[in-house]
C-alpha positions as YAML, in Angstrom:
chain: A
units: angstrom
residues:
- id: 1
  name: MET
  ca: [6.63, 9.64, -16.56]
- id: 2
  name: ALA
  ca: [4.33, 10.53, -13.66]
- id: 3
  name: VAL
  ca: [2.50, 7.42, -12.52]
- id: 4
  name: LYS
  ca: [-0.75, 7.78, -10.63]
- id: 5
  name: ILE
  ca: [-2.78, 5.11, -8.88]
- id: 6
  name: ARG
  ca: [-6.40, 5.91, -9.68]
- id: 7
  name: LEU
  ca: [-9.82, 4.50, -10.50]
- id: 8
  name: THR
  ca: [-10.96, 3.49, -13.97]
- id: 9
  name: ARG
  ca: [-14.71, 3.20, -14.49]
- id: 10
  name: ILE
  ca: [-16.23, 0.12, -16.06]
- id: 11
  name: GLY
  ca: [-19.72, -1.30, -15.82]
- id: 12
  name: ARG
  ca: [-23.12, -0.35, -17.14]
- id: 13
  name: HIS
  ca: [-24.79, 3.05, -17.32]
- id: 14
  name: SER
  ca: [-26.35, 3.06, -13.86]
- id: 15
  name: ASP
  ca: [-24.24, 0.29, -12.36]
- id: 16
  name: PRO
  ca: [-20.67, 1.58, -11.85]
- id: 17
  name: PHE
  ca: [-17.73, -0.68, -11.12]
- id: 18
  name: TYR
  ca: [-14.18, 0.57, -10.75]
- id: 19
  name: ARG
  ca: [-10.73, -0.88, -11.27]
- id: 20
  name: ILE
  ca: [-7.80, 0.42, -9.25]
- id: 21
  name: VAL
  ca: [-4.97, 0.88, -11.74]
- id: 22
  name: ALA
  ca: [-1.50, 2.34, -12.09]
- id: 23
  name: ALA
  ca: [-1.55, 4.65, -15.11]
- id: 24
  name: ASP
  ca: [0.49, 7.40, -16.70]
- id: 25
  name: SER
  ca: [-1.09, 10.68, -15.60]
- id: 26
  name: ARG
  ca: [-1.07, 12.02, -19.17]
- id: 27
  name: TYR
  ca: [-3.64, 9.47, -20.36]
- id: 28
  name: ALA
  ca: [-7.41, 9.72, -19.99]
- id: 29
  name: ARG
  ca: [-9.25, 8.24, -17.01]
- id: 30
  name: ASP
  ca: [-10.35, 5.18, -18.95]
- id: 31
  name: GLY
  ca: [-7.32, 5.18, -21.25]
- id: 32
  name: ARG
  ca: [-4.17, 3.13, -21.31]
- id: 33
  name: ILE
  ca: [-3.08, 1.59, -18.01]
- id: 34
  name: ILE
  ca: [0.20, 0.13, -16.83]
- id: 35
  name: GLU
  ca: [-1.09, -2.44, -14.34]
- id: 36
  name: GLN
  ca: [-4.33, -3.35, -12.59]
- id: 37
  name: ILE
  ca: [-4.01, -3.33, -8.81]
- id: 38
  name: GLY
  ca: [-7.53, -4.22, -7.74]
- id: 39
  name: TYR
  ca: [-11.20, -3.38, -8.04]
- id: 40
  name: ILE
  ca: [-14.10, -1.94, -6.05]
- id: 41
  name: ASP
  ca: [-17.85, -2.24, -6.32]
- id: 42
  name: PRO
  ca: [-19.32, 0.93, -4.75]
- id: 43
  name: ASP
  ca: [-22.58, -0.86, -3.96]
- id: 44
  name: LYS
  ca: [-20.75, -3.30, -1.67]
- id: 45
  name: GLY
  ca: [-18.53, -0.66, -0.03]
- id: 46
  name: VAL
  ca: [-14.85, -0.15, 0.58]
- id: 47
  name: GLU
  ca: [-14.63, -3.09, 2.97]
- id: 48
  name: ASN
  ca: [-15.25, -5.48, 0.07]
- id: 49
  name: ALA
  ca: [-12.71, -3.84, -2.25]
- id: 50
  name: VAL
  ca: [-10.07, -6.24, -3.55]
- id: 51
  name: VAL
  ca: [-6.52, -4.87, -3.66]
- id: 52
  name: LYS
  ca: [-3.30, -6.70, -4.49]
- id: 53
  name: GLU
  ca: [-1.37, -5.38, -1.54]
- id: 54
  name: ASP
  ca: [2.09, -6.35, -2.75]
- id: 55
  name: VAL
  ca: [1.55, -4.68, -6.13]
- id: 56
  name: ALA
  ca: [0.15, -1.53, -4.50]
- id: 57
  name: LEU
  ca: [3.16, -1.28, -2.18]
- id: 58
  name: LYS
  ca: [5.50, -1.84, -5.14]
- id: 59
  name: TRP
  ca: [4.01, 1.12, -7.01]
- id: 60
  name: LEU
  ca: [3.97, 3.34, -3.92]
- id: 61
  name: ASN
  ca: [7.64, 2.56, -3.26]
- id: 62
  name: GLN
  ca: [8.46, 3.44, -6.88]
- id: 63
  name: GLY
  ca: [6.92, 6.88, -6.40]
- id: 64
  name: ALA
  ca: [3.39, 6.51, -7.77]
- id: 65
  name: THR
  ca: [0.92, 9.04, -6.39]
- id: 66
  name: PRO
  ca: [-2.50, 7.74, -5.33]
- id: 67
  name: SER
  ca: [-5.61, 9.81, -6.02]
- id: 68
  name: GLU
  ca: [-7.61, 11.01, -3.02]
- id: 69
  name: THR
  ca: [-10.18, 8.24, -3.45]
- id: 70
  name: VAL
  ca: [-7.54, 5.53, -3.80]
- id: 71
  name: ARG
  ca: [-5.64, 6.91, -0.82]
- id: 72
  name: ALA
  ca: [-8.86, 6.62, 1.24]
- id: 73
  name: ILE
  ca: [-9.33, 3.01, 0.07]
- id: 74
  name: PHE
  ca: [-5.70, 2.21, 0.91]
- id: 75
  name: ASN
  ca: [-6.12, 3.81, 4.36]
- id: 76
  name: ARG
  ca: [-9.18, 1.65, 5.09]
- id: 77
  name: LYS
  ca: [-7.30, -1.47, 3.93]
- id: 78
  name: GLY
  ca: [-4.16, -0.62, 5.96]
- id: 79
  name: ILE
  ca: [-1.91, -0.35, 2.92]
- id: 80
  name: MET
  ca: [-0.87, 3.26, 3.56]
- id: 81
  name: ALA
  ca: [0.13, 2.37, 7.12]
- id: 82
  name: LYS
  ca: [2.36, -0.44, 5.83]
- id: 83
  name: TYR
  ca: [3.82, 1.91, 3.23]
- id: 84
  name: HIS
  ca: [4.66, 4.58, 5.83]
- id: 85
  name: GLU
  ca: [6.08, 1.92, 8.16]
- id: 86
  name: SER
  ca: [8.36, 0.61, 5.39]
- id: 87
  name: LYS
  ca: [9.52, 4.18, 4.65]
- id: 88
  name: LYS
  ca: [10.22, 4.74, 8.34]
- id: 89
  name: ASN
  ca: [12.28, 1.54, 8.54]
- id: 90
  name: GLY
  ca: [14.24, 2.47, 5.41]
- id: 91
  name: LYS
  ca: [13.22, -0.48, 3.24]
...
């Protein structure tokens, strides 16, 4: 099973809101998810995104692949740096 960390859209027609989820890549964008990692409101920006850092690192260490958008969010939050540091230290 190929797990991806990606965005799932929720919210009203002209008022998007996204959840950051770990999902099987074979399912639809808004389909079945494995675990919710966080959420982002695009109106408030990436700085106000809420991410469960320990859960995100758990999925990254298990081999989940983040989408480009999620990777950018994780970079801004410093999660990718912690992930690469843990890989460098052999944890």
